[in-house]
C-alpha positions in Angstrom: 113.8 95.8 75.6 112.8 97.3 79.3 110.3 100.6 77.0 108.0 97.4 76.3 105.7 97.5 80.1 104.5 93.6 81.8 101.0 94.2 80.8 101.7 95.0 77.0 103.5 91.6 76.8 101.1 90.4 79.0 98.3 91.5 77.3 99.6 90.0 74.0 100.0 86.1 75.3 96.2 86.4 75.8 95.1 88.8 72.3 97.1 86.0 70.6 95.5 82.9 72.7 92.2 84.3 72.3 91.9 85.1 68.6 93.5 80.9 67.7 90.7 80.2 70.9 87.9 81.9 68.4 88.7 80.7 65.6 88.8 77.4 66.2 85.4 78.2 67.9 83.9 79.2 65.7 84.8 77.0 62.7 86.6 80.2 60.9 90.1 78.6 60.7 91.6 75.0 62.5 94.2 76.6 65.4 95.0 73.8 66.8 98.4 73.3 65.1 99.2 76.7 66.6 97.6 76.4 70.0 100.2 73.3 70.7 102.9 75.9 70.1 101.4 77.8 73.3 103.7 77.1 76.1 106.6 78.4 73.5 104.4 81.6 74.5 105.1 81.3 77.9 109.2 80.0 77.3 108.9 84.3 75.3 107.7 85.9 78.1 110.2 85.0 80.9 112.8 84.8 78.5 111.8 89.2 77.9 110.5 89.3 81.6 115.4 88.3 82.5 116.4 91.0 80.4 113.9 93.5 81.6 114.7 92.7 85.1 118.9 92.9 84.0 118.9 89.2 85.0 118.6 90.2 89.2 115.5 87.9 89.2 116.1 84.7 87.9 114.8 82.1 89.8 111.2 82.7 88.5 111.2 83.3 84.7 113.5 80.5 85.1 110.7 77.7 86.4 108.8 79.2 84.6 111.7 78.2 81.2 112.0 75.2 82.7 108.2 74.1 83.2 107.4 75.2 80.4 110.5 74.0 77.9 109.3 70.5 79.0 105.3 71.0 78.3 106.2 72.2 75.1 108.2 69.2 74.2 105.2 66.7 75.0 102.8 68.4 73.8 106.2 67.6 70.1 106.4 65.0 70.8 109.8 65.2 72.1 109.2 63.6 75.4 107.4 61.9 78.3 104.0 62.7 79.5 105.6 61.4 83.5 108.5 63.8 83.5 106.1 66.6 83.7 105.0 66.0 87.4 108.6 65.2 87.9 110.1 68.4 86.3 107.8 70.7 87.5 108.4 69.1 91.1 112.9 70.0 91.6 112.2 72.7 89.2 110.0 74.9 91.6 112.0 73.0 94.8 115.8 74.6 93.1 114.1 78.5 92.5 112.5 77.8 96.3 116.3 77.8 96.8 118.0 79.8 94.5 115.7 82.6 95.7 116.6 82.2 99.1 121.2 82.3 98.4 120.6 84.7 95.9 118.1 87.3 96.8 119.3 89.7 99.7 116.7 90.8 102.3 115.6 94.3 101.0 117.7 96.0 97.7 118.0 99.9 98.5 117.7 101.8 94.6 117.9 105.8 94.8 117.4 105.1 90.4 114.6 107.3 89.7 112.3 104.2 88.3 111.8 100.6 89.6 111.1 97.9 88.3 110.3 95.1 90.1 109.5 90.8 89.3 108.6 88.5 91.2 107.3 85.1 90.3 107.0 82.3 92.5 108.8 84.4 95.5 109.3 87.2 96.7 111.4 90.8 96.5 111.4 94.0 98.5 112.8 97.0 97.2 113.6 100.6 99.5 113.3 104.0 96.7 114.6 106.7 98.7 115.1 108.7 94.9 114.5 112.9 95.5 113.0 113.1 91.8 110.8 109.3 91.4 109.1 109.0 88.8 107.6 105.7 88.2 107.8 102.3 86.9 106.6 98.8 87.1 105.9 96.0 90.0 104.8 92.6 88.5 103.7 89.2 91.1 102.6 86.4 89.8 102.3 84.1 92.2 104.5 86.0 94.3 104.8 88.9 96.3 105.9 92.3 95.7 106.6 95.4 98.4 108.6 99.0 97.6 109.2 101.7 99.8 108.6 105.0 98.3 108.8 106.1 102.3 112.5 108.5 101.9 111.5 109.2 98.2 110.5 112.3 97.0 108.6 113.2 93.9 110.2 116.2 91.7 107.5 116.9 88.8 104.1 115.1 90.0 103.1 113.1 89.5 105.2 110.2 89.5 103.3 106.2 88.5 103.6 103.1 88.7 102.0 100.5 87.2 101.3 97.1 88.7 99.9 93.7 87.4 99.3 91.2 90.4 98.2 87.4 89.2 98.1 84.4 92.3 100.1 87.3 94.6 100.8 90.3 96.5 102.0 94.2 95.7 102.3 96.3 98.0 103.7 100.0 98.0 104.3 102.1 101.3 104.6 105.8 100.3 105.5 108.6 103.3 102.9 110.4 105.4 100.7 113.7 103.2 101.5 111.9 99.6 97.9 111.9 97.4 97.3 108.4 96.0 95.2 108.0 93.1 94.6 104.4 92.4 93.3 103.2 88.9 93.8 99.2 89.2 91.5 96.5 87.5 89.9 94.0 90.1 88.8 90.8 88.7 88.2 88.8 92.4 90.8 90.5 93.6 90.8 94.0 95.7 92.7 96.8 95.2 92.7 99.6 98.6 94.0 102.5 100.1 94.7 101.2 103.9 97.2 104.4 105.1 94.8 105.7 108.3 95.8 109.5 107.0 94.9 111.9 109.4 92.5 114.6 109.3 93.3 119.1 108.3 91.1 120.4 110.8 89.2 118.4 112.5 90.0 115.5 116.0 89.5 112.2 113.5 85.1 113.8 113.9 83.2 114.3 111.0 83.7 117.7 109.2 87.6 117.6 108.6 89.7 116.7 105.1 91.3 113.4 104.9 95.4 115.1 104.1 97.2 114.8 101.0 93.3 113.7 99.2 92.9 116.8 97.4 95.4 118.6 94.4 96.7 116.6 91.7 98.1 113.6 92.8 102.0 112.4 94.1 101.8 109.4 92.8 98.8 107.5 90.3 99.0 103.3 90.4 97.4 101.7 87.1 97.4 98.3 86.1 95.7 94.8 87.0 94.6 92.9 89.8 93.3 88.9 89.6 92.7 86.2 92.5 95.6 88.7 94.9 95.8 92.1 96.1 97.4 95.8 95.3 98.0 97.7 98.8 99.2 101.6 100.0 99.7 101.1 103.3 102.6 104.6 105.2 
């Protein structure tokens, strides 16, 4: 399960919904009876996210399961629409409490690959691996922060895939790392905010930025909408 990236999972869900809507809009096939089960796709995504995280990040996926599971029951006629708002309020409240109790301030890891997920909350991690290879970072209505300042890349480049929706992703890297960003922003931003000293100069024109030539140490790919992805040192 961990080999399937979040981008593939979310992309597949969007593809299924898009095809069903297109078939209905074009009059090719009435997919209304299938679209009723759209909330189940979100529930399925949350279950997969739970498994991929090794049940370390629980509160966010549980909120999605409760909310969209309730919406699915309402659409199928097994529950009253009046219960949706109370369930959302209760689920979000319990999620915030559970997230605050269970989540440590910073997770220290030395694994060569990271997998971070922040849904309706925040997560921070510090990695000090001497053979860092990359990983995945997912932030939906939340924030994910990764500190790589004590990490090293033995076989460059390492690659981190990010997916940020209505949230923020921050990656701190060691000084001098060559970072290449190929993140697709949609009503969002992807920026390298490092203040890199110039080599062979005092900051005036004519010098070259340290760590901006040659093979990259880290490649950041992915997608961001209504949020931001930043690189800092």
